[in-house]
Amino acid sequence: MIKFFEKDPYSPIQYVYDVEKVLYKGKSPFQDIMVIENSYFGKILILDGVVQLTEKDEFFYHEMLVHVIMHSHPEPKRVVVIGGGDGGAVREVLKHETVERIYFVEIDREVTEISKRFFPTVSSGVDDPKVEIHNMDGAEFIKSRTEEFDVVIVDSTDIIGFAKSLFTVEFFKAVKESLRDRGMFVTLSESLHFHKDMVVNVQETMRLVFPIVDLYTTPIATYAGNWWTFSCASLSLDLRQIRRECVKDTRYYSEEIHQQAFLPLSLYKKLMNKELEW
Ligand code: SAM
């Protein structure tokens, strides 16, 4: 049996997958792209040697990335998805009937093409008429926008290479400028087990810009450290509160999960004061 050894730049352990079949192996102008088949996880999308999604568990990540702030916002109409080339985040945003327009800003169009070919249930929404595709750097896209969007979602690769532009104070300032009042923002921020300092760093940088910043987590079997974090921010409203009826067709996200996903305040305080001893 062939094995795939993941090359996660920030992981202290290495994940190894049995490969039933290599379905695709190529190189875009931005990154190496590979799709493999595994007997437990189904098809797996790999970029630059790092697992991005598996058929088996992608819904945990996509639902939690999208639905928490989409349900905190009272009426999200104009939503930006930066990265997320596979289309999973767009699919989840489309479940919200309030949404009129999705600006899907993925730097690498080949990721979307591969996803359409191998992951049709993930990419199912990308050709929806509400979706406007921009193949460019998300930081460049957001730079020129003022008070246009209700929600901005970052679904990028790990904080390395061209994804780094999405974690700077300049980017967060531009996101803030681009939001309408009551606007909200969410981004992945790595694992609380393996990357505690990175989580704190993203939180601290966001706190320099946004008046309200919070943190929630979800278990993801295939991301290094598993206890995955999402850093979120808001211009005026508390993110822990749900303000609309929950969408029905989710497998993991629910009203209860929304409430339980946020870090308890005592733990959050310890994290930010750098008092967590692990
Ligand atoms: N859920 C995944 C994870 O955390 O492993 C991310 C999946 S999605 C495939 C990540 C996408 O972000 C990639 O297709 C990559 O091309 C895109 N991306 C990275 N940096 C970007 C940037 N600065 N602007 C736009 N897209 C970017």
mmCIF file of C-alpha atoms and ligand atoms in Angstrom:
data_model
loop_
_atom_site.group_PDB
_atom_site.id
_atom_site.type_symbol
_atom_site.label_atom_id
_atom_site.label_comp_id
_atom_site.label_asym_id
_atom_site.label_seq_id
_atom_site.Cartn_x
_atom_site.Cartn_y
_atom_site.Cartn_z
ATOM 1 C CA MET A 1 0.000 0.000 0.000
ATOM 2 C CA ILE A 2 1.379 3.470 -0.901
ATOM 3 C CA LYS A 3 1.467 5.966 1.963
ATOM 4 C CA PHE A 4 1.009 9.725 1.962
ATOM 5 C CA PHE A 5 3.136 11.504 4.599
ATOM 6 C CA GLU A 6 1.683 14.934 5.287
ATOM 7 C CA LYS A 7 4.154 17.837 5.281
ATOM 8 C CA ASP A 8 2.460 20.275 7.643
ATOM 9 C CA PRO A 9 4.928 23.096 8.343
ATOM 10 C CA TYR A 10 3.647 23.697 11.890
ATOM 11 C CA SER A 11 2.848 20.208 13.130
ATOM 12 C CA PRO A 12 5.052 18.493 15.712
ATOM 13 C CA ILE A 13 3.732 15.098 14.569
ATOM 14 C CA GLN A 14 3.330 13.674 11.086
ATOM 15 C CA TYR A 15 0.049 12.279 9.800
ATOM 16 C CA VAL A 16 0.288 9.275 7.452
ATOM 17 C CA TYR A 17 -2.546 8.154 5.179
ATOM 18 C CA ASP A 18 -2.933 4.876 3.270
ATOM 19 C CA VAL A 19 -3.427 5.690 -0.395
ATOM 20 C CA GLU A 20 -5.866 3.484 -2.314
ATOM 21 C CA LYS A 21 -5.305 5.546 -5.420
ATOM 22 C CA VAL A 22 -3.716 8.823 -6.528
ATOM 23 C CA LEU A 23 -6.531 10.480 -8.486
ATOM 24 C CA TYR A 24 -4.724 13.686 -9.447
ATOM 25 C CA LYS A 25 -1.267 15.183 -9.130
ATOM 26 C CA GLY A 26 -0.428 18.561 -10.629
ATOM 27 C CA LYS A 27 1.106 21.968 -10.109
ATOM 28 C CA SER A 28 -0.720 25.275 -10.460
ATOM 29 C CA PRO A 29 1.126 28.613 -10.672
ATOM 30 C CA PHE A 30 0.590 28.842 -6.895
ATOM 31 C CA GLN A 31 0.922 25.374 -5.356
ATOM 32 C CA ASP A 32 1.143 21.592 -5.736
ATOM 33 C CA ILE A 33 -2.312 20.037 -5.938
ATOM 34 C CA MET A 34 -3.033 16.386 -5.226
ATOM 35 C CA VAL A 35 -6.183 14.300 -4.759
ATOM 36 C CA ILE A 36 -5.917 10.854 -3.190
ATOM 37 C CA GLU A 37 -8.422 8.178 -2.219
ATOM 38 C CA ASN A 38 -8.329 6.724 1.302
ATOM 39 C CA SER A 39 -10.584 3.883 2.454
ATOM 40 C CA TYR A 40 -11.766 5.710 5.605
ATOM 41 C CA PHE A 41 -11.755 9.405 4.630
ATOM 42 C CA GLY A 42 -12.766 9.021 0.982
ATOM 43 C CA LYS A 43 -11.222 11.550 -1.391
ATOM 44 C CA ILE A 44 -8.684 13.938 0.134
ATOM 45 C CA LEU A 45 -7.562 17.300 -1.270
ATOM 46 C CA ILE A 46 -3.916 18.123 -0.564
ATOM 47 C CA LEU A 47 -2.189 21.450 -1.299
ATOM 48 C CA ASP A 48 1.595 21.775 -0.967
ATOM 49 C CA GLY A 49 1.642 18.505 0.966
ATOM 50 C CA VAL A 50 -1.000 19.623 3.516
ATOM 51 C CA VAL A 51 -4.466 18.058 3.809
ATOM 52 C CA GLN A 52 -7.170 20.659 3.101
ATOM 53 C CA LEU A 53 -10.295 18.548 3.248
ATOM 54 C CA THR A 54 -11.573 15.018 3.241
ATOM 55 C CA GLU A 55 -14.968 13.862 2.003
ATOM 56 C CA LYS A 56 -15.615 12.233 5.368
ATOM 57 C CA ASP A 57 -15.224 15.213 7.683
ATOM 58 C CA GLU A 58 -15.201 18.425 5.630
ATOM 59 C CA PHE A 59 -18.626 19.424 6.984
ATOM 60 C CA PHE A 60 -17.269 19.921 10.527
ATOM 61 C CA TYR A 61 -14.895 22.588 9.284
ATOM 62 C CA HIS A 62 -17.112 24.266 6.694
ATOM 63 C CA GLU A 63 -20.209 24.417 8.879
ATOM 64 C CA MET A 64 -18.302 25.800 11.852
ATOM 65 C CA LEU A 65 -16.341 28.304 9.792
ATOM 66 C CA VAL A 66 -19.502 29.743 8.260
ATOM 67 C CA HIS A 67 -22.572 29.277 10.443
ATOM 68 C CA VAL A 68 -21.394 30.716 13.738
ATOM 69 C CA ILE A 69 -21.035 34.330 12.576
ATOM 70 C CA MET A 70 -23.735 33.972 9.909
ATOM 71 C CA HIS A 71 -26.217 33.221 12.720
ATOM 72 C CA SER A 72 -24.832 35.964 14.974
ATOM 73 C CA HIS A 73 -25.391 38.531 12.250
ATOM 74 C CA PRO A 74 -28.998 39.780 12.190
ATOM 75 C CA GLU A 75 -29.226 40.005 8.395
ATOM 76 C CA PRO A 76 -26.173 38.989 6.341
ATOM 77 C CA LYS A 77 -26.738 40.016 2.725
ATOM 78 C CA ARG A 78 -23.322 40.653 1.196
ATOM 79 C CA VAL A 79 -20.749 38.065 2.156
ATOM 80 C CA VAL A 80 -17.079 37.708 1.156
ATOM 81 C CA VAL A 81 -15.354 34.315 1.168
ATOM 82 C CA ILE A 82 -11.568 34.627 0.817
ATOM 83 C CA GLY A 83 -9.770 31.393 -0.144
ATOM 84 C CA GLY A 84 -11.996 28.353 0.162
ATOM 85 C CA GLY A 85 -11.261 27.353 -3.441
ATOM 86 C CA ASP A 86 -12.942 23.987 -2.914
ATOM 87 C CA GLY A 87 -16.310 25.769 -2.554
ATOM 88 C CA GLY A 88 -17.277 24.274 0.819
ATOM 89 C CA ALA A 89 -17.640 27.640 2.559
ATOM 90 C CA VAL A 90 -19.665 29.065 -0.354
ATOM 91 C CA ARG A 91 -21.996 26.043 -0.186
ATOM 92 C CA GLU A 92 -22.676 26.761 3.494
ATOM 93 C CA VAL A 93 -23.164 30.542 3.015
ATOM 94 C CA LEU A 94 -25.782 29.804 0.332
ATOM 95 C CA LYS A 95 -27.918 28.020 2.951
ATOM 96 C CA HIS A 96 -28.785 31.460 4.384
ATOM 97 C CA GLU A 97 -31.772 32.942 2.585
ATOM 98 C CA THR A 98 -30.847 36.517 3.547
ATOM 99 C CA VAL A 99 -27.748 36.307 1.333
ATOM 100 C CA GLU A 100 -27.956 38.289 -1.910
ATOM 101 C CA ARG A 101 -24.352 38.237 -3.100
ATOM 102 C CA ILE A 102 -21.240 36.176 -2.344
ATOM 103 C CA TYR A 103 -17.835 37.506 -3.404
ATOM 104 C CA PHE A 104 -15.711 34.379 -3.739
ATOM 105 C CA VAL A 105 -12.057 35.486 -3.771
ATOM 106 C CA GLU A 106 -9.731 32.537 -4.410
ATOM 107 C CA ILE A 107 -6.190 33.210 -5.618
ATOM 108 C CA ASP A 108 -5.867 29.852 -7.410
ATOM 109 C CA ARG A 109 -8.613 29.014 -9.908
ATOM 110 C CA GLU A 110 -7.181 25.501 -10.402
ATOM 111 C CA VAL A 111 -8.229 24.516 -6.864
ATOM 112 C CA THR A 112 -11.843 25.244 -7.804
ATOM 113 C CA GLU A 113 -11.534 23.347 -11.095
ATOM 114 C CA ILE A 114 -10.119 20.302 -9.302
ATOM 115 C CA SER A 115 -12.824 20.519 -6.673
ATOM 116 C CA LYS A 116 -15.555 20.609 -9.340
ATOM 117 C CA ARG A 117 -14.035 17.495 -10.879
ATOM 118 C CA PHE A 118 -13.381 15.416 -7.737
ATOM 119 C CA PHE A 119 -15.547 16.956 -4.981
ATOM 120 C CA PRO A 120 -18.871 17.870 -6.624
ATOM 121 C CA THR A 121 -20.769 17.811 -3.314
ATOM 122 C CA VAL A 122 -18.315 20.364 -1.865
ATOM 123 C CA SER A 123 -18.125 22.679 -4.896
ATOM 124 C CA SER A 124 -21.883 22.465 -5.581
ATOM 125 C CA GLY A 125 -22.562 26.186 -4.970
ATOM 126 C CA VAL A 126 -19.759 27.923 -6.860
ATOM 127 C CA ASP A 127 -21.741 28.408 -10.073
ATOM 128 C CA ASP A 128 -24.794 29.766 -8.264
ATOM 129 C CA PRO A 129 -25.938 33.126 -9.756
ATOM 130 C CA LYS A 130 -25.410 34.819 -6.375
ATOM 131 C CA VAL A 131 -21.684 33.967 -6.507
ATOM 132 C CA GLU A 132 -19.213 36.436 -8.045
ATOM 133 C CA ILE A 133 -15.798 34.826 -8.543
ATOM 134 C CA HIS A 134 -12.589 36.875 -8.248
ATOM 135 C CA ASN A 135 -9.352 34.967 -8.817
ATOM 136 C CA MET A 136 -6.941 37.202 -6.934
ATOM 137 C CA ASP A 137 -5.246 37.742 -3.561
ATOM 138 C CA GLY A 138 -7.922 38.339 -0.927
ATOM 139 C CA ALA A 139 -5.848 41.095 0.685
ATOM 140 C CA GLU A 140 -5.786 43.001 -2.622
ATOM 141 C CA PHE A 141 -9.536 42.498 -3.129
ATOM 142 C CA ILE A 142 -10.500 43.849 0.278
ATOM 143 C CA LYS A 143 -8.112 46.834 0.150
ATOM 144 C CA SER A 144 -10.264 49.049 -2.023
ATOM 145 C CA ARG A 145 -13.651 48.368 -0.375
ATOM 146 C CA THR A 146 -15.514 50.649 2.029
ATOM 147 C CA GLU A 147 -18.616 49.765 4.064
ATOM 148 C CA GLU A 148 -19.828 47.199 1.554
ATOM 149 C CA PHE A 149 -20.033 43.830 3.273
ATOM 150 C CA ASP A 150 -21.918 42.309 6.190
ATOM 151 C CA VAL A 151 -19.670 39.316 6.721
ATOM 152 C CA VAL A 152 -16.081 38.502 5.664
ATOM 153 C CA ILE A 153 -14.910 34.886 5.956
ATOM 154 C CA VAL A 154 -11.287 33.787 5.495
ATOM 155 C CA ASP A 155 -10.869 30.128 4.505
ATOM 156 C CA SER A 156 -7.197 30.110 3.592
ATOM 157 C CA THR A 157 -4.360 27.639 3.726
ATOM 158 C CA ASP A 158 -2.119 27.663 6.831
ATOM 159 C CA ILE A 159 -0.500 30.968 7.865
ATOM 160 C CA ILE A 160 2.448 30.622 5.490
ATOM 161 C CA GLY A 161 3.392 31.757 1.968
ATOM 162 C CA PHE A 162 0.739 33.774 0.120
ATOM 163 C CA ALA A 163 -1.836 33.133 2.869
ATOM 164 C CA LYS A 164 0.254 35.298 5.245
ATOM 165 C CA SER A 165 -1.198 38.465 3.695
ATOM 166 C CA LEU A 166 -4.531 37.505 5.311
ATOM 167 C CA PHE A 167 -3.222 37.673 8.890
ATOM 168 C CA THR A 168 -1.572 41.109 9.041
ATOM 169 C CA VAL A 169 -2.801 44.161 10.913
ATOM 170 C CA GLU A 170 -3.116 45.949 7.527
ATOM 171 C CA PHE A 171 -5.450 43.240 6.269
ATOM 172 C CA PHE A 172 -7.594 43.326 9.420
ATOM 173 C CA LYS A 173 -7.825 47.141 9.115
ATOM 174 C CA ALA A 174 -8.939 46.796 5.497
ATOM 175 C CA VAL A 175 -11.541 44.186 6.508
ATOM 176 C CA LYS A 176 -12.879 46.568 9.157
ATOM 177 C CA GLU A 177 -13.138 49.375 6.572
ATOM 178 C CA SER A 178 -14.949 47.046 4.178
ATOM 179 C CA LEU A 179 -17.661 46.118 6.687
ATOM 180 C CA ARG A 180 -21.029 47.808 7.047
ATOM 181 C CA ASP A 181 -22.290 48.573 10.558
ATOM 182 C CA ARG A 182 -22.952 45.351 12.526
ATOM 183 C CA GLY A 183 -20.340 43.705 10.247
ATOM 184 C CA MET A 184 -18.564 40.520 11.301
ATOM 185 C CA PHE A 185 -15.367 38.686 10.394
ATOM 186 C CA VAL A 186 -14.046 35.149 10.922
ATOM 187 C CA THR A 187 -10.800 33.405 10.080
ATOM 188 C CA LEU A 188 -9.189 30.068 10.858
ATOM 189 C CA SER A 189 -6.445 30.394 13.482
ATOM 190 C CA GLU A 190 -4.829 26.942 13.843
ATOM 191 C CA SER A 191 -4.915 24.542 16.822
ATOM 192 C CA LEU A 192 -5.126 25.232 20.527
ATOM 193 C CA HIS A 193 -3.057 22.106 21.202
ATOM 194 C CA PHE A 194 -0.162 22.657 18.820
ATOM 195 C CA HIS A 195 -0.225 26.345 17.915
ATOM 196 C CA LYS A 196 -1.286 28.199 21.058
ATOM 197 C CA ASP A 197 1.148 31.064 20.383
ATOM 198 C CA MET A 198 -0.187 31.506 16.850
ATOM 199 C CA VAL A 199 -3.757 31.597 18.157
ATOM 200 C CA VAL A 200 -2.766 34.292 20.680
ATOM 201 C CA ASN A 201 -0.922 36.186 17.983
ATOM 202 C CA VAL A 202 -3.934 36.243 15.622
ATOM 203 C CA GLN A 203 -6.193 37.282 18.512
ATOM 204 C CA GLU A 204 -3.842 40.063 19.623
ATOM 205 C CA THR A 205 -3.530 41.407 16.096
ATOM 206 C CA MET A 206 -7.300 41.378 15.630
ATOM 207 C CA ARG A 207 -7.747 43.129 18.981
ATOM 208 C CA LEU A 208 -5.629 46.027 17.715
ATOM 209 C CA VAL A 209 -8.312 46.658 15.091
ATOM 210 C CA PHE A 210 -11.759 45.362 16.096
ATOM 211 C CA PRO A 211 -13.756 46.414 19.173
ATOM 212 C CA ILE A 212 -15.080 42.872 19.748
ATOM 213 C CA VAL A 213 -12.898 39.780 19.252
ATOM 214 C CA ASP A 214 -13.708 36.228 20.300
ATOM 215 C CA LEU A 215 -12.591 32.632 19.826
ATOM 216 C CA TYR A 216 -14.392 29.360 19.268
ATOM 217 C CA THR A 217 -13.195 25.855 18.508
ATOM 218 C CA THR A 218 -14.262 22.644 16.849
ATOM 219 C CA PRO A 219 -12.808 19.135 16.646
ATOM 220 C CA ILE A 220 -11.331 18.315 13.226
ATOM 221 C CA ALA A 221 -9.883 14.824 12.769
ATOM 222 C CA THR A 222 -7.541 15.717 9.919
ATOM 223 C CA TYR A 223 -6.026 19.102 10.877
ATOM 224 C CA ALA A 224 -2.835 19.069 12.932
ATOM 225 C CA GLY A 225 -3.679 19.396 16.603
ATOM 226 C CA ASN A 226 -7.360 18.576 16.014
ATOM 227 C CA TRP A 227 -8.669 21.172 18.506
ATOM 228 C CA TRP A 228 -9.131 23.730 15.751
ATOM 229 C CA THR A 229 -9.757 27.424 16.439
ATOM 230 C CA PHE A 230 -11.652 30.142 14.634
ATOM 231 C CA SER A 231 -10.958 33.765 15.509
ATOM 232 C CA CYS A 232 -13.901 36.076 14.970
ATOM 233 C CA ALA A 233 -14.558 39.795 15.284
ATOM 234 C CA SER A 234 -17.470 42.170 15.206
ATOM 235 C CA LEU A 235 -17.996 45.901 14.852
ATOM 236 C CA SER A 236 -20.779 46.122 17.426
ATOM 237 C CA LEU A 237 -22.651 42.916 18.275
ATOM 238 C CA ASP A 238 -21.730 40.078 20.620
ATOM 239 C CA LEU A 239 -20.752 37.036 18.558
ATOM 240 C CA ARG A 240 -21.917 34.445 21.067
ATOM 241 C CA GLN A 241 -25.561 35.346 20.536
ATOM 242 C CA ILE A 242 -27.696 33.796 17.784
ATOM 243 C CA ARG A 243 -29.984 36.351 16.129
ATOM 244 C CA ARG A 244 -31.870 34.315 13.518
ATOM 245 C CA GLU A 245 -33.528 30.946 13.216
ATOM 246 C CA CYS A 246 -30.907 28.269 12.520
ATOM 247 C CA VAL A 247 -30.624 26.783 9.037
ATOM 248 C CA LYS A 248 -31.943 23.239 9.024
ATOM 249 C CA ASP A 249 -29.638 21.251 6.779
ATOM 250 C CA THR A 250 -26.479 21.029 8.898
ATOM 251 C CA ARG A 251 -24.886 17.847 10.202
ATOM 252 C CA TYR A 252 -22.856 19.274 13.096
ATOM 253 C CA TYR A 253 -23.685 22.955 13.654
ATOM 254 C CA SER A 254 -26.750 23.698 15.785
ATOM 255 C CA GLU A 255 -27.908 26.337 18.231
ATOM 256 C CA GLU A 256 -26.457 24.269 21.077
ATOM 257 C CA ILE A 257 -23.119 23.784 19.309
ATOM 258 C CA HIS A 258 -22.960 27.554 18.643
ATOM 259 C CA GLN A 259 -23.239 28.257 22.357
ATOM 260 C CA GLN A 260 -20.828 25.548 23.451
ATOM 261 C CA ALA A 261 -18.181 26.213 20.808
ATOM 262 C CA PHE A 262 -16.927 29.497 22.285
ATOM 263 C CA LEU A 263 -14.037 29.237 24.691
ATOM 264 C CA PRO A 264 -15.245 29.623 28.289
ATOM 265 C CA LEU A 265 -14.290 33.151 29.373
ATOM 266 C CA SER A 266 -12.021 31.918 32.192
ATOM 267 C CA LEU A 267 -10.028 29.822 29.698
ATOM 268 C CA TYR A 268 -9.984 32.633 27.143
ATOM 269 C CA LYS A 269 -8.582 35.012 29.758
ATOM 270 C CA LYS A 270 -5.857 32.542 30.708
ATOM 271 C CA LEU A 271 -4.967 32.004 27.048
ATOM 272 C CA MET A 272 -4.629 35.710 26.389
ATOM 273 C CA ASN A 273 -2.679 36.287 29.622
ATOM 274 C CA LYS A 274 -0.363 33.454 28.512
ATOM 275 C CA GLU A 275 -1.169 31.482 31.647
ATOM 276 C CA LEU A 276 -2.094 28.194 30.000
ATOM 277 C CA GLU A 277 0.425 25.578 30.957
ATOM 278 C CA TRP A 278 0.615 23.373 27.883
HETATM 279 N N1 SAM B 1 -10.067 24.378 4.941
HETATM 280 C C1 SAM B 1 -8.770 24.405 4.476
HETATM 281 C C2 SAM B 1 -7.696 24.305 5.515
HETATM 282 O O1 SAM B 1 -7.707 25.089 6.491
HETATM 283 O O2 SAM B 1 -6.851 23.441 5.377
HETATM 284 C C3 SAM B 1 -8.579 25.513 3.521
HETATM 285 C C4 SAM B 1 -9.145 25.083 2.242
HETATM 286 S S1 SAM B 1 -9.089 26.137 0.881
HETATM 287 C C5 SAM B 1 -8.628 24.960 -0.348
HETATM 288 C C6 SAM B 1 -7.691 27.182 1.047
HETATM 289 C C7 SAM B 1 -7.520 28.075 -0.169
HETATM 290 O O3 SAM B 1 -7.033 29.347 0.229
HETATM 291 C C8 SAM B 1 -6.540 27.548 -1.205
HETATM 292 O O4 SAM B 1 -7.246 27.145 -2.347
HETATM 293 C C9 SAM B 1 -5.608 28.745 -1.480
HETATM 294 O O5 SAM B 1 -5.308 28.896 -2.851
HETATM 295 C C10 SAM B 1 -6.426 29.904 -0.926
HETATM 296 N N2 SAM B 1 -5.646 31.077 -0.521
HETATM 297 C C11 SAM B 1 -4.534 31.097 0.253
HETATM 298 N N3 SAM B 1 -4.094 32.355 0.394
HETATM 299 C C12 SAM B 1 -4.937 33.163 -0.293
HETATM 300 C C13 SAM B 1 -4.993 34.556 -0.522
HETATM 301 N N4 SAM B 1 -4.067 35.391 -0.020
HETATM 302 N N5 SAM B 1 -6.029 35.053 -1.269
HETATM 303 C C14 SAM B 1 -6.970 34.213 -1.788
HETATM 304 N N6 SAM B 1 -6.943 32.876 -1.625
HETATM 305 C C15 SAM B 1 -5.942 32.350 -0.893
#
